[in-house]
XYZ file of C-alpha atoms in Angstrom:
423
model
C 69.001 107.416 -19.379
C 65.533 107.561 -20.452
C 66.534 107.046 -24.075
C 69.090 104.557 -23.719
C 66.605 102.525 -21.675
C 64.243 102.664 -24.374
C 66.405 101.754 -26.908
C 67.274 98.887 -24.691
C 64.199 97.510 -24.268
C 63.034 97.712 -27.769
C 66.310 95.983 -28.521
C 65.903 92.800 -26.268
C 62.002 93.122 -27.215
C 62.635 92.608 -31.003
C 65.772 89.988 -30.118
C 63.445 87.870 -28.053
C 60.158 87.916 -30.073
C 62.358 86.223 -32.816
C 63.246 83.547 -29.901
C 60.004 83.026 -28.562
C 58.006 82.995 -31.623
C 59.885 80.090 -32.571
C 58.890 77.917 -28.719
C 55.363 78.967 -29.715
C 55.468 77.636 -33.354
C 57.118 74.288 -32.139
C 54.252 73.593 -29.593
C 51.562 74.057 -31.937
C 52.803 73.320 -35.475
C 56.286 71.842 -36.327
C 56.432 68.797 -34.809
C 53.543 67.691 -37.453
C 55.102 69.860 -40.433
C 58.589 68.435 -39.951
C 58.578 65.292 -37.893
C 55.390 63.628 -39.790
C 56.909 59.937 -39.282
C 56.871 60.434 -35.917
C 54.082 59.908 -33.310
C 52.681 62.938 -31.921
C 54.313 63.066 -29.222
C 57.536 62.370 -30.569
C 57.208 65.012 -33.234
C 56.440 67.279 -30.061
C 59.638 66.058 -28.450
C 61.808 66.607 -31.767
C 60.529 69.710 -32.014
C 61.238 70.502 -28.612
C 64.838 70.007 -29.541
C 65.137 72.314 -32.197
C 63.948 74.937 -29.616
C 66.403 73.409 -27.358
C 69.492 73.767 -29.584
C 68.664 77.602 -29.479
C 69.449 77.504 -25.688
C 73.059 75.703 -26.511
C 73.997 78.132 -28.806
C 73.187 80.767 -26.993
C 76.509 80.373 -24.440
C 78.730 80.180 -27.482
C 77.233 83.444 -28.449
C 77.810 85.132 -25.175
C 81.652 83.886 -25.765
C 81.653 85.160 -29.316
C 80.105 88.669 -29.066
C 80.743 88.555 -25.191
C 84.724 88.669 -26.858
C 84.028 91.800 -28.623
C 81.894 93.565 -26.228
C 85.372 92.957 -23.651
C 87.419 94.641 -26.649
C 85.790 97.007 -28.795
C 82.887 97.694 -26.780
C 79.156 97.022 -25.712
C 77.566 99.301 -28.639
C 78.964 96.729 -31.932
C 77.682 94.088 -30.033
C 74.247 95.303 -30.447
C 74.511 95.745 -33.763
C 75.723 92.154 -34.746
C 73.529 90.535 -32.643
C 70.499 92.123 -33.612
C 70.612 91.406 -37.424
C 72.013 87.623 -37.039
C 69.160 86.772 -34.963
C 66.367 88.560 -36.951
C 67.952 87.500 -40.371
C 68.012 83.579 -39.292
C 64.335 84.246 -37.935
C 63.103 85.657 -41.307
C 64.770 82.127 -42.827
C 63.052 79.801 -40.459
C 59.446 81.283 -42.034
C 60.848 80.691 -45.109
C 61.776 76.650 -44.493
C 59.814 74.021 -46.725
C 58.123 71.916 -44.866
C 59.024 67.801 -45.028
C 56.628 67.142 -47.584
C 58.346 69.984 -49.953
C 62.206 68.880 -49.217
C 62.480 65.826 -46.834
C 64.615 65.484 -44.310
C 66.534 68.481 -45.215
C 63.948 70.660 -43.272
C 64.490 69.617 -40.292
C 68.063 70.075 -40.415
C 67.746 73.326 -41.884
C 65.709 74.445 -38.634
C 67.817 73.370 -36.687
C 70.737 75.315 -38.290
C 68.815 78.662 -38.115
C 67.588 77.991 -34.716
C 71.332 77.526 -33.744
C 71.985 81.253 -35.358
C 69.126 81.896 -33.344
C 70.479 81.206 -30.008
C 74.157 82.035 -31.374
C 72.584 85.932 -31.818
C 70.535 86.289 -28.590
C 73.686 85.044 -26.689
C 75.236 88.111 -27.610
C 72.433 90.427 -27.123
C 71.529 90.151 -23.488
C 75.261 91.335 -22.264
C 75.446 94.153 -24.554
C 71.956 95.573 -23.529
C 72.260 95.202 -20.284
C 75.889 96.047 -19.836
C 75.240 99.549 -21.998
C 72.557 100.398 -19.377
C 74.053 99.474 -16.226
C 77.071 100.950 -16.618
C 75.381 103.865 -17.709
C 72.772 103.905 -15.080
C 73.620 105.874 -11.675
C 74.335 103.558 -9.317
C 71.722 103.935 -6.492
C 69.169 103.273 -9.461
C 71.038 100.606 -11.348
C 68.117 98.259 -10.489
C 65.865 99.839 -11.555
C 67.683 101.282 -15.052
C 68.351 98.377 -15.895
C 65.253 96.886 -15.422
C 64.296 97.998 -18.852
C 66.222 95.473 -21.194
C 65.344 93.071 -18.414
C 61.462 93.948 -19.385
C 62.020 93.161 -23.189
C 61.832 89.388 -22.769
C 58.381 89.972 -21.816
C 57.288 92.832 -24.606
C 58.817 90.138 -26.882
C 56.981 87.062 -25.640
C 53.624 89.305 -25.826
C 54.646 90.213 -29.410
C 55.304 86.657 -30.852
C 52.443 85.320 -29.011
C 50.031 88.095 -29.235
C 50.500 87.396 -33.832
C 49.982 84.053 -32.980
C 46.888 84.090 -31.548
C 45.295 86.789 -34.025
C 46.233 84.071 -36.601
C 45.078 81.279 -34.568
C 42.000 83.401 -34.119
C 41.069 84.273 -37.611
C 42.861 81.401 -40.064
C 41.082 77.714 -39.928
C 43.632 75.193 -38.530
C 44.679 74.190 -42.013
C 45.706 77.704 -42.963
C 47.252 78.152 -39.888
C 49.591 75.001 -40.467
C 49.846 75.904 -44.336
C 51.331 78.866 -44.343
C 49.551 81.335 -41.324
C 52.548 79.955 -38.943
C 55.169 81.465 -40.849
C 54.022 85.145 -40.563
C 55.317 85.955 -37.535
C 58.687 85.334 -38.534
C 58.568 87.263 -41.420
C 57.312 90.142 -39.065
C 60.918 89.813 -37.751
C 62.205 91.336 -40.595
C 60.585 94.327 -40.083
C 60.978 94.714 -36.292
C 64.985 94.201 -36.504
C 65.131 97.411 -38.931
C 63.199 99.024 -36.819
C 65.464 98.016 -34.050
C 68.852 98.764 -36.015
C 67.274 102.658 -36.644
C 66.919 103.027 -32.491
C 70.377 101.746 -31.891
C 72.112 103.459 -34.335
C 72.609 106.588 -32.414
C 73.474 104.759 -28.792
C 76.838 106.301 -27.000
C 79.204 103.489 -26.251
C 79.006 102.618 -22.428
C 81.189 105.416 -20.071
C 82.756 102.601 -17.906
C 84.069 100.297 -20.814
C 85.568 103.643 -22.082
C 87.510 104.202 -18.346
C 89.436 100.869 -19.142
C 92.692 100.922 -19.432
C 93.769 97.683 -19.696
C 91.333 94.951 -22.333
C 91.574 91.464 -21.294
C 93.375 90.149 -24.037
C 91.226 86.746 -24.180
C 88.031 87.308 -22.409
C 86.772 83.774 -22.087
C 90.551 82.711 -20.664
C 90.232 85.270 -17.809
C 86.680 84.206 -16.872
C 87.698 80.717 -16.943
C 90.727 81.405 -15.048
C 89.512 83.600 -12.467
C 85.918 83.539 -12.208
C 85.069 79.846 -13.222
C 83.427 79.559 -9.464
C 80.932 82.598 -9.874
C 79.987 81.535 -13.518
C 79.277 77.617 -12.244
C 76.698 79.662 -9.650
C 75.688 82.050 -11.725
C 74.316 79.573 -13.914
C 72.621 76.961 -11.361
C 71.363 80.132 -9.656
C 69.207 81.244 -12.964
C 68.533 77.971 -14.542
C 65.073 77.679 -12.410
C 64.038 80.820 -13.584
C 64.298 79.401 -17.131
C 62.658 75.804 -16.394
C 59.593 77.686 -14.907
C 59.042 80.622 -17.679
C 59.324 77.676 -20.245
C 57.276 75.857 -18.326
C 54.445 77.965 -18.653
C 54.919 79.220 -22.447
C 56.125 76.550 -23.842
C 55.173 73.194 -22.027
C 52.232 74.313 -20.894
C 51.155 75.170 -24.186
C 51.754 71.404 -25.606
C 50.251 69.800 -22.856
C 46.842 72.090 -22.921
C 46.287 71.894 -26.648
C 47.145 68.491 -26.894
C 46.370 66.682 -23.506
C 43.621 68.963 -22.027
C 42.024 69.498 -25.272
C 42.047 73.000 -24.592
C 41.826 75.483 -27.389
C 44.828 77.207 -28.876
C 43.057 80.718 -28.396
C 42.533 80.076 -24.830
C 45.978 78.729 -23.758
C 47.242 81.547 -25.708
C 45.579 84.028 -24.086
C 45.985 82.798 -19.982
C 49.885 82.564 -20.880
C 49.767 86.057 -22.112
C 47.771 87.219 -19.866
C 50.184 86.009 -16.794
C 52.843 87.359 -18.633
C 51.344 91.234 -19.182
C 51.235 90.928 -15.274
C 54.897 90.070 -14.902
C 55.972 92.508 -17.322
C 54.461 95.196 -15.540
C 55.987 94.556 -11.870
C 59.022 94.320 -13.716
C 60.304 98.243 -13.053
C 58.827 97.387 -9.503
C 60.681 94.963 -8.387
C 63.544 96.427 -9.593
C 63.219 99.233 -7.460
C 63.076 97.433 -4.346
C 66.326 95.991 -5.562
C 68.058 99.380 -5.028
C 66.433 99.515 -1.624
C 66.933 96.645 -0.467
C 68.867 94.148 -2.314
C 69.496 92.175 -5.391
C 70.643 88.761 -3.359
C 67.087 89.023 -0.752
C 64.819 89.256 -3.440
C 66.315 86.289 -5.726
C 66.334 83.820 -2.484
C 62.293 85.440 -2.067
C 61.208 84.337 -5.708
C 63.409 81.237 -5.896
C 61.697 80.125 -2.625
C 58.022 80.719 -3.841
C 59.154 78.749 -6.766
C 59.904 75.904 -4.743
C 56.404 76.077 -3.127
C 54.334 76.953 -6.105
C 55.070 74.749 -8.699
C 52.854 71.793 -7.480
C 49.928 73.941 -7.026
C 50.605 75.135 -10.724
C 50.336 71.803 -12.216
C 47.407 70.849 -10.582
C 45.658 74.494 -11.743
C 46.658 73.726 -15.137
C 45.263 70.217 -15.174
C 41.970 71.741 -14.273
C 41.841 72.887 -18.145
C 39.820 75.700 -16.724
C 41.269 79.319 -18.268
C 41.166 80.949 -15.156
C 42.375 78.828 -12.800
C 45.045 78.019 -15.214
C 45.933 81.950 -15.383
C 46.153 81.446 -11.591
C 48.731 78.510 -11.845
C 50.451 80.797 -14.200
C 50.677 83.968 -12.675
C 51.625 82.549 -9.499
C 54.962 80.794 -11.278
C 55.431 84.287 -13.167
C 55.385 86.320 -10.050
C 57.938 83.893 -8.555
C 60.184 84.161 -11.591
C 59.993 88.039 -11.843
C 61.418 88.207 -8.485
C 64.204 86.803 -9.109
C 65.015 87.635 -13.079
C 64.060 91.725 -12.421
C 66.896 92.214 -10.614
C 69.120 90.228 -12.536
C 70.387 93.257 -15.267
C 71.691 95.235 -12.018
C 72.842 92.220 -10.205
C 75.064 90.009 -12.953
C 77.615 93.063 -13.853
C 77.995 93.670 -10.598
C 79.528 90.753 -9.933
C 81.845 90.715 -12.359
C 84.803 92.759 -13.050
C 84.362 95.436 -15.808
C 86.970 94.439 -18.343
C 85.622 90.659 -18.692
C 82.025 91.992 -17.327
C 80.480 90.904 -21.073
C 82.074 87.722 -21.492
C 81.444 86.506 -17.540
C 77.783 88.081 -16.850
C 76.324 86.998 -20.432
C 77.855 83.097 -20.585
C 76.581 82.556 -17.032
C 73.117 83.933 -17.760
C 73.105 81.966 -20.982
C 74.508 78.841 -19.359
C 71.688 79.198 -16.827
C 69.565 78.804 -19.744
C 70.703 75.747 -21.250
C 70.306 73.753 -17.813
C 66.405 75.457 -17.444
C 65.355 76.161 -20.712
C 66.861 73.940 -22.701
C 65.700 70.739 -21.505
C 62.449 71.688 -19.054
C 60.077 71.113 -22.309
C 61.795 67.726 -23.293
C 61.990 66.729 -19.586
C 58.223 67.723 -18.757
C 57.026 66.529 -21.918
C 58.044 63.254 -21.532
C 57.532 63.160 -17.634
C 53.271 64.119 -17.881
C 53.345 61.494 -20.767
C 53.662 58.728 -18.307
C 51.643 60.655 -15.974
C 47.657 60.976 -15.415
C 46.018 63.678 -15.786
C 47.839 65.977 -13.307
C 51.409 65.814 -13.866
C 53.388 65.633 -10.905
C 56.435 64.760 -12.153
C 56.379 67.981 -13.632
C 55.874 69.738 -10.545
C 58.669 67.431 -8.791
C 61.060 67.927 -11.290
C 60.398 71.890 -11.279
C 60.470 72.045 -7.440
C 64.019 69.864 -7.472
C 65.308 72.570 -10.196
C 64.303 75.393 -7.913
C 65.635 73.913 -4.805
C 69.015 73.396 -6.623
C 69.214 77.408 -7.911
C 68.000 78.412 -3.945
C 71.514 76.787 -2.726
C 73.585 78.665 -5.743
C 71.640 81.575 -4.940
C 72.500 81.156 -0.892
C 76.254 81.039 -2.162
C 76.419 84.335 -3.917
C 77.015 87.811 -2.167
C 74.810 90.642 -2.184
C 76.490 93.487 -4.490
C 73.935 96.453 -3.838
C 75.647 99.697 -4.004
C 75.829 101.372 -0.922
C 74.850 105.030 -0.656
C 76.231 106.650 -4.208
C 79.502 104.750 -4.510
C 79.048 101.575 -6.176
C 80.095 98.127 -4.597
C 83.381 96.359 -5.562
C 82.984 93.971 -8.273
C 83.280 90.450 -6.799
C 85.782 88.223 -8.507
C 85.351 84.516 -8.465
């Protein structure tokens, strides 16, 4: 288990520092490179959605690979996903800018951020499925925790070459060519991830199946079209507040605050080292004492925190903007630890990869997706705090507390492992 977790992690680690790096690189840098007719803030806004046509792409991916991972397993999914997503990240570093190539590099970003999304679709539900169904199941939680821990690892990664660049080039190396290193890095870290996958058993409980749903996305549709609606309204403030922080917040401090890109840099990663780590730990206390109390806990303290956030990052003052941070980051880990254990569960195993992965990913599209257009353009008619940031986050988190309310707990009870809920 040990090893498969591992590999897991590393996996989702690698998959989403080639998502990430690319939210980073459109707050700081593309929206001048590739929107230059625009104003700034509309260059930040078209940039914005390129990063958000990642997010739509990313439920057509969970259909696509979630179609194979139903048929011929979790293991090929891995494999597919992994080298789409790091080969279209290696292209984006490799993109002209608009002054090279004109309007065809805009639309060339947002093709490869579409093969982006289409790749990471795929990736969460075959990581996670391959280690919960693995996992024993009075410490599914916290097994499968792992992959669940790689968003963070990966955020840390992208951001953590972005600010030794930001740190060491001048700002005109940095937009020349210093922004596209990261993505070449991706290159690398996808071999790297292929080698550790390569030798990954194919998951005992897709094995057991008798019977393969013949057309994965049909059945879901069919039968479960109720559990992936709350699925997805359930998640989607989870997404609007992580973006909020990395990817919003980042904008709106370098370009608003005036804050340096080292320091913003450097509270979001720090908040996000200190999510990472309670990751395992909340997970735990998912196996003890449920997966359904402890999202309705975190989706709650997201309702409550995310006024006092904005008004902490207004400050411009790193700590207390680490503060803002951490407090929305604790909130989100809450609820998104538990969420590897808690998803298959409440699906059926036979359309388990199709059902868990396009409800996750549909969650995204309604968070993370639009949360940087919508805040960007809500704290530009805004003063200096930006409350109709912090209204419209609160309003997403109260939605995803009533989807939340409507799902059952599925915590195994004792050793035998709960009934898979159908929809």
């Amino acid at each position: 288990m040990l090893r498969l977790a591992a590999a897991s992690l590393a996996g989702t680690a690698i998959e989403f520092y080639d998502f990430f790096v690319y939210g980073t690189a459109a707050a700081l840098v593309l929206g001048p490179l590739f929107f230059p007719t625009f104003s700034p803030v509309a260059g930040t806004l078209a940039a914005f959605g390129t990063f958000g046509v990642g997010f739509v792409a990313r439920p057509l991916g969970s259909i696509l690979f979630g179609h194979f991972g139903d048929r011929r397993g979790r293991r090929p999914v891995l494999v597919a996903s992994l080298l789409l997503t790091g080969a279209s990240t290696v292209a984006v570093g490799c993109v002209p800018s608009y002054g090279s190539i004109g309007v065809a590099a805009p639309v060339l970003l947002l093709v490869l951020r579409f093969l982006q999304g289409l790749g990471l679709g795929g990736e969460w539900g075959g990581a996670v499925l391959l280690t919960a169904e693995h996992a024993p199941a009075g410490r599914r939680g916290l097994w499968s925790s792992f992959p669940q821990a790689g968003p963070a690892v990966g955020f840390l990664l992208a951001n953590g070459v972005m600010l030794a660049l930001s740190a060491t080039l001048t700002d005109a190396q940095f937009a020349q060519w210093g922004w596209r290193v990261p993505f070449w890095v991706a290159g690398v870290l996808a071999l790297g991830g292929l080698w550790l996958r390569s030798s990954l058993a194919e998951s005992p409980r897709f094995l057991e199946i008798d019977d393969h749903a013949r057309v994965p996305l049909a059945e879901v549709v069919r039968e479960h079209w109720r559990l992936v609606l709350l699925t997805a309204g359930a998640l989607s403030v989870g997404y609007a507040v992580f973006y909020a922080v990395t990817t919003w917040s980042l904008a709106y401090g370098t370009e608003r605050l005036g804050v340096g890109r080292t320091e913003m840099l450097a509270c979001i990663m720090a908040a996000v080292v200190v999510k990472g780590s309670l990751t395992p730990l909340v997970a735990l206390l998912s196996d003890r004492y449920g997966r359904r109390p402890l999202c309705l806990l975190g989706c709650t303290a997201a309702a409550l925190w995310m006024f006092p956030m904005v008004a902490l990052l207004a400050t411009g003052a790193p700590l207390l903007m680490f503060l803002g941070f951490l407090g929305a980051l604790l909130a989100f880990v809450t609820m998104f630890a538990v969420l590897g254990a808690y998803l298959p569960e409440l699906y059926e195993p036979r359309v388990r990869c199709t059902g868990a992965a396009v409800g996750y990913n549909l969650g995204g599209v309604l968070g993370g997706a639009l949360t940087p257009i919508v805040a960007t353009a809500l704290a530009e008619h805004s003063g200096r705090v930006p409350w109709g940031v912090g209204a419209y986050l609160t309003g997403v988190a109260l939605f995803s507390l009533g989807c939340f309310a409507l799902l059952p707990e599925t915590r195994p009870v004792g050793a035998v492992a709960a009934e898979p809920v159908t929809g």
